[in-house]
CSV table of C-alpha atoms and ligand atoms in Angstrom, one decimal:
chain,number,residue,atom,x,y,z
A,1,MET,CA,86.8,-44.7,218.2
A,2,THR,CA,85.4,-43.7,214.8
A,3,THR,CA,87.1,-44.0,211.5
A,4,PRO,CA,88.5,-40.5,210.6
A,5,THR,CA,86.9,-38.7,207.7
A,6,PRO,CA,89.1,-38.8,204.6
A,7,GLN,CA,90.8,-35.4,204.1
A,8,PRO,CA,92.3,-34.1,200.8
A,9,ILE,CA,96.0,-34.9,200.5
A,10,PRO,CA,98.2,-31.8,200.7
A,11,ALA,CA,100.6,-31.5,197.8
A,12,PRO,CA,104.1,-32.4,199.0
A,13,SER,CA,107.0,-30.1,198.0
A,14,PRO,CA,108.9,-31.2,194.9
A,15,GLY,CA,111.5,-33.8,195.6
A,16,ALA,CA,110.3,-34.6,199.1
A,17,VAL,CA,108.2,-37.6,198.2
A,18,PRO,CA,109.8,-41.0,199.1
A,19,ALA,CA,110.2,-43.4,196.3
A,20,HIS,CA,109.6,-46.4,198.5
A,21,VAL,CA,107.4,-46.5,201.6
A,22,ALA,CA,107.4,-49.7,203.8
A,23,ILE,CA,104.6,-50.2,206.4
A,24,ILE,CA,104.3,-52.3,209.5
A,25,MET,CA,100.5,-52.5,209.7
A,26,ASP,CA,100.0,-53.0,213.4
A,27,GLY,CA,96.9,-52.7,215.6
A,28,ASN,CA,94.3,-54.7,213.8
A,29,GLY,CA,93.7,-56.8,216.9
A,30,ARG,CA,93.4,-53.8,219.2
A,31,TRP,CA,91.0,-52.1,216.8
A,32,ALA,CA,88.7,-55.1,217.0
A,33,GLN,CA,89.1,-55.5,220.7
A,34,GLN,CA,88.1,-51.9,221.3
A,35,ARG,CA,84.9,-52.6,219.5
A,36,GLY,CA,84.2,-56.0,221.1
A,37,LEU,CA,84.7,-57.7,217.7
A,38,PRO,CA,86.7,-60.8,216.8
A,39,ARG,CA,90.3,-60.1,215.7
A,40,ALA,CA,89.5,-61.3,212.2
A,41,LYS,CA,87.3,-58.2,211.8
A,42,GLY,CA,90.3,-56.0,212.6
A,43,HIS,CA,92.2,-57.7,209.8
A,44,GLU,CA,89.3,-57.3,207.4
A,45,LYS,CA,89.2,-53.6,208.1
A,46,GLY,CA,93.0,-53.6,207.8
A,47,ALA,CA,92.8,-55.1,204.3
A,48,GLU,CA,90.6,-52.1,203.4
A,49,SER,CA,93.4,-49.8,204.7
A,50,VAL,CA,95.8,-51.6,202.3
A,51,ARG,CA,93.5,-50.7,199.4
A,52,VAL,CA,93.4,-47.1,200.5
A,53,ALA,CA,97.2,-47.0,200.9
A,54,ILE,CA,97.8,-48.3,197.4
A,55,LYS,CA,95.6,-45.6,195.9
A,56,ALA,CA,97.0,-42.9,198.1
A,57,CYS,CA,100.6,-43.9,197.2
A,58,LYS,CA,99.7,-43.7,193.5
A,59,LYS,CA,98.2,-40.3,194.0
A,60,LEU,CA,101.3,-39.0,195.9
A,61,GLY,CA,103.7,-40.4,193.3
A,62,ILE,CA,105.2,-43.1,195.6
A,63,LYS,CA,106.5,-45.8,193.3
A,64,TYR,CA,107.0,-48.6,195.7
A,65,LEU,CA,104.9,-49.7,198.6
A,66,THR,CA,105.9,-52.7,200.8
A,67,VAL,CA,103.4,-53.9,203.4
A,68,TYR,CA,104.2,-56.4,206.1
A,69,ALA,CA,101.1,-58.6,205.7
A,70,PHE,CA,102.3,-61.8,207.4
A,71,SER,CA,105.5,-62.5,209.3
A,72,VAL,CA,107.3,-65.8,209.8
A,73,GLU,CA,106.4,-65.4,213.5
A,74,ASN,CA,102.7,-65.0,212.6
A,75,TRP,CA,102.4,-68.7,211.9
A,76,ASN,CA,102.4,-69.2,215.7
A,77,ARG,CA,99.1,-67.3,216.1
A,78,PRO,CA,95.9,-69.4,216.8
A,79,LYS,CA,95.0,-71.5,213.8
A,80,PRO,CA,91.6,-69.8,213.2
A,81,GLU,CA,93.4,-66.4,213.0
A,82,VAL,CA,96.0,-67.7,210.6
A,83,GLU,CA,93.3,-69.2,208.4
A,84,ALA,CA,91.3,-66.0,208.5
A,85,LEU,CA,94.4,-64.0,207.3
A,86,MET,CA,95.1,-66.5,204.5
A,87,ASN,CA,91.5,-66.3,203.3
A,88,LEU,CA,91.6,-62.6,203.5
A,89,LEU,CA,94.8,-62.5,201.4
A,90,LYS,CA,93.2,-64.8,198.8
A,91,LYS,CA,90.1,-62.5,198.7
A,92,PHE,CA,92.3,-59.4,198.4
A,93,LEU,CA,94.2,-60.9,195.5
A,94,ARG,CA,91.0,-61.9,193.7
A,95,THR,CA,89.3,-58.6,194.2
A,96,GLU,CA,92.3,-56.3,193.6
A,97,GLU,CA,93.5,-57.7,190.3
A,98,ARG,CA,91.2,-55.4,188.4
A,99,GLU,CA,92.4,-52.4,190.3
A,100,PHE,CA,96.0,-53.4,189.6
A,101,HIS,CA,95.3,-53.5,185.9
A,102,GLU,CA,93.3,-50.2,185.9
A,103,ASN,CA,96.1,-48.4,187.8
A,104,ARG,CA,99.0,-50.2,186.1
A,105,ILE,CA,100.3,-51.6,189.4
A,106,ARG,CA,102.7,-54.5,189.5
A,107,LEU,CA,102.4,-57.0,192.3
A,108,ARG,CA,105.5,-58.6,193.9
A,109,ALA,CA,105.9,-60.7,197.0
A,110,ILE,CA,108.8,-61.3,199.4
A,111,GLY,CA,109.2,-63.9,202.0
A,112,ARG,CA,109.2,-67.7,202.4
A,113,LEU,CA,106.4,-68.0,199.8
A,114,SER,CA,106.6,-71.8,199.8
A,115,ASP,CA,105.1,-71.7,203.4
A,116,LEU,CA,101.8,-70.3,202.0
A,117,PRO,CA,98.9,-72.6,201.3
A,118,LYS,CA,98.7,-73.8,197.7
A,119,SER,CA,95.6,-71.9,196.9
A,120,VAL,CA,97.1,-68.6,198.1
A,121,ARG,CA,100.3,-69.3,196.2
A,122,ARG,CA,98.3,-70.1,193.0
A,123,GLU,CA,96.4,-66.8,193.3
A,124,LEU,CA,99.5,-64.8,194.2
A,125,ASN,CA,101.5,-66.3,191.2
A,126,HIS,CA,98.6,-65.6,188.9
A,127,VAL,CA,98.3,-61.9,189.9
A,128,MET,CA,102.1,-61.4,189.9
A,129,GLN,CA,102.5,-62.8,186.4
A,130,ALA,CA,99.5,-60.8,185.1
A,131,THR,CA,100.9,-57.5,186.4
A,132,GLU,CA,104.6,-58.0,185.9
A,133,HIS,CA,104.8,-55.6,182.9
A,134,TYR,CA,103.4,-52.6,184.7
A,135,LYS,CA,105.9,-49.9,185.6
A,136,ASP,CA,103.9,-47.1,187.2
A,137,ALA,CA,103.9,-48.5,190.7
A,138,THR,CA,104.8,-51.6,192.6
A,139,LEU,CA,103.0,-53.2,195.6
A,140,ILE,CA,105.2,-55.6,197.5
A,141,LEU,CA,103.5,-58.0,199.9
A,142,ALA,CA,105.8,-59.3,202.6
A,143,LEU,CA,104.4,-62.8,203.3
A,144,SER,CA,105.8,-65.3,205.7
A,145,TYR,CA,108.5,-62.7,205.8
A,146,GLY,CA,111.4,-62.4,208.3
A,147,GLY,CA,114.3,-60.1,207.9
A,148,ARG,CA,116.7,-62.6,209.6
A,149,THR,CA,115.5,-65.4,207.5
A,150,GLU,CA,116.1,-63.3,204.4
A,151,ILE,CA,119.6,-62.5,205.4
A,152,ALA,CA,120.3,-66.1,206.4
A,153,ASN,CA,119.1,-67.3,203.0
A,154,ALA,CA,121.4,-64.8,201.3
A,155,ALA,CA,124.3,-66.1,203.4
A,156,ARG,CA,123.5,-69.7,202.5
A,157,GLU,CA,123.3,-68.8,198.8
A,158,LEU,CA,126.6,-67.1,198.9
A,159,ALA,CA,128.2,-70.0,200.7
A,160,ARG,CA,126.9,-72.4,198.0
A,161,LYS,CA,128.5,-70.2,195.3
A,162,VAL,CA,131.8,-70.1,197.2
A,163,LYS,CA,131.7,-73.9,197.6
A,164,ALA,CA,130.9,-74.3,193.9
A,165,GLY,CA,134.0,-72.2,193.1
A,166,ILE,CA,132.0,-69.5,191.3
A,167,LEU,CA,132.5,-66.8,194.0
A,168,GLU,CA,135.6,-65.7,195.9
A,169,PRO,CA,135.1,-65.1,199.7
A,170,ASP,CA,136.7,-61.7,199.2
A,171,ALA,CA,134.1,-60.8,196.6
A,172,ILE,CA,131.4,-60.9,199.3
A,173,ASP,CA,130.5,-57.3,199.8
A,174,GLU,CA,127.2,-55.4,200.5
A,175,ALA,CA,126.2,-55.5,196.9
A,176,ALA,CA,126.7,-59.3,196.8
A,177,ILE,CA,124.4,-59.7,199.9
A,178,THR,CA,121.8,-57.4,198.4
A,179,ALA,CA,121.9,-59.4,195.1
A,180,ASN,CA,120.9,-62.5,197.1
A,181,LEU,CA,117.9,-61.0,198.9
A,182,TYR,CA,114.3,-61.7,197.9
A,183,ALA,CA,113.9,-58.6,195.7
A,184,PRO,CA,117.3,-57.2,194.8
A,185,ASP,CA,115.9,-55.0,192.0
A,186,ILE,CA,113.7,-53.0,194.4
A,187,PRO,CA,115.3,-49.9,195.9
A,188,ASP,CA,115.6,-49.7,199.7
A,189,PRO,CA,112.7,-48.0,201.5
A,190,ASP,CA,113.1,-44.3,202.1
A,191,LEU,CA,110.4,-44.2,204.7
A,192,MET,CA,109.2,-46.8,207.2
A,193,ILE,CA,105.8,-46.3,208.8
A,194,ARG,CA,104.6,-48.2,211.8
A,195,THR,CA,101.1,-47.9,213.1
A,196,SER,CA,99.7,-48.3,216.6
A,197,GLY,CA,102.6,-46.7,218.5
A,198,GLU,CA,105.1,-49.5,219.0
A,199,MET,CA,108.7,-48.5,218.6
A,200,ARG,CA,110.0,-51.7,217.1
A,201,ILE,CA,111.2,-53.0,213.7
A,202,SER,CA,109.9,-56.5,214.4
A,203,ASN,CA,112.2,-58.4,212.0
A,204,PHE,CA,111.0,-56.3,209.0
A,205,LEU,CA,113.4,-55.5,206.1
A,206,LEU,CA,116.4,-55.5,208.5
A,207,TRP,CA,119.0,-55.1,205.7
A,208,GLN,CA,117.0,-52.7,203.6
A,209,LEU,CA,115.9,-50.3,206.3
A,210,SER,CA,119.5,-49.2,207.2
A,211,TYR,CA,119.0,-45.6,206.1
A,212,ALA,CA,115.2,-45.3,206.1
A,213,GLU,CA,113.4,-42.5,208.0
A,214,LEU,CA,111.2,-44.0,210.7
A,215,TYR,CA,107.7,-42.7,211.4
A,216,VAL,CA,105.5,-44.1,214.1
A,217,THR,CA,101.9,-43.1,214.5
A,218,ASP,CA,99.5,-44.0,217.3
A,219,THR,CA,96.8,-44.6,214.7
A,220,LEU,CA,95.8,-48.2,214.5
A,221,TRP,CA,96.2,-49.7,211.1
A,222,PRO,CA,92.4,-50.1,210.4
A,223,ASP,CA,92.0,-46.4,210.9
A,224,PHE,CA,95.0,-45.5,208.7
A,225,ARG,CA,93.7,-43.5,205.7
A,226,GLU,CA,95.0,-41.0,203.1
A,227,GLU,CA,95.3,-38.3,205.6
A,228,GLN,CA,97.6,-40.3,207.8
A,229,LEU,CA,99.8,-41.3,204.9
A,230,ALA,CA,100.0,-37.7,203.7
A,231,LYS,CA,101.1,-36.6,207.2
A,232,ALA,CA,103.8,-39.2,207.3
A,233,VAL,CA,105.1,-38.1,203.8
A,234,GLU,CA,104.9,-34.5,204.9
A,235,GLU,CA,107.0,-35.3,207.9
A,236,TYR,CA,109.5,-37.2,205.7
A,237,GLY,CA,109.8,-34.1,203.5
A,238,ARG,CA,110.9,-32.1,206.6
A,239,ARG,CA,113.7,-34.6,207.5
A,240,HIS,CA,117.3,-34.1,206.5
A,241,ARG,CA,118.6,-37.4,205.3
A,242,ARG,CA,122.4,-37.5,205.8
A,243,PHE,CA,123.2,-41.2,205.0
A,244,GLY,CA,126.0,-41.1,207.6
A,245,LEU,CA,127.5,-37.8,206.2
A,246,VAL,CA,127.5,-34.4,207.9
B,301,FPP,C1,99.2,-56.7,212.9
B,301,FPP,O1,98.1,-56.5,213.7
B,301,FPP,C2,98.7,-57.2,211.6
B,301,FPP,C3,99.0,-58.4,211.1
B,301,FPP,C4,99.6,-59.5,211.8
B,301,FPP,C5,98.5,-58.8,209.7
B,301,FPP,C6,98.3,-57.6,208.8
B,301,FPP,C7,97.3,-58.0,207.8
B,301,FPP,C8,96.4,-57.1,207.3
B,301,FPP,C9,96.5,-55.7,207.4
B,301,FPP,C10,95.3,-57.6,206.4
B,301,FPP,C11,95.6,-58.5,205.3
B,301,FPP,C12,96.6,-58.0,204.4
B,301,FPP,C13,96.4,-58.0,203.1
B,301,FPP,C14,97.5,-57.5,202.2
B,301,FPP,C15,95.1,-58.3,202.5
B,301,FPP,P1,97.9,-57.3,215.1
B,301,FPP,O2,96.9,-58.4,214.8
B,301,FPP,O3,99.2,-57.7,215.6
B,301,FPP,O4,97.3,-56.2,216.0
B,301,FPP,P2,97.5,-56.0,217.6
B,301,FPP,O5,98.9,-55.8,217.8
B,301,FPP,O6,96.6,-54.9,217.9
B,301,FPP,O7,97.0,-57.4,218.2
């Protein structure tokens, strides 16, 4: 399979652009396998797709992009693959910092960040602090992330507040749970894209995806380019979001 040639992004109709796109970047391993390459090469090419997606989102006017870069379950992959992903992440943070400044992009991260190797955490904290004042666009990396873990953390936090007498059990509503998630200030995703054809949510943003439009493409993540993102956004523009209403 060859990488598709980048196509110009068609202009979306006004109002139809999602403010927040979340992506399950799946298929790196299969992409590599199809070429007889080690899985790490698929992840490398996948990191390139992340760079492309950031630029394409900026161009389309998408303000928030969340990418599922490493799940809590991913720690169970073979050690060399986990190491390759951590190194790739470090490299990505180092090389992208300039782009973030040039494009006024803020970096955020969600997940059990304390699980990450110290060197990755150092780099991550540095770039997050250096870009925290940018308002044009936000890239959110989901790292050592699990939706159930996030909800369990919020429940634990609320229980602590009840025990400390600063919260009434009756005051626990949806807003209270949201306020105790990893990034309560980030609006819920409007569109969730999953690559490589699997019809699963895989423990990604379980709370936040409640009303998101889902878009699954057979394209493997390393082949995902501007054209594929534009197609997903175009499809989103055709959907009628009803939020449980008629
Ligand atoms: C899923 O593909 C992908 C991952 C587990 C990791 C995603 C990581 C990247 C795209 C690169 C690093 C990210 C950044 C932000 C630099 P898979 O390996 O499960 O693919 P398969 O299902 O075909 O085996």
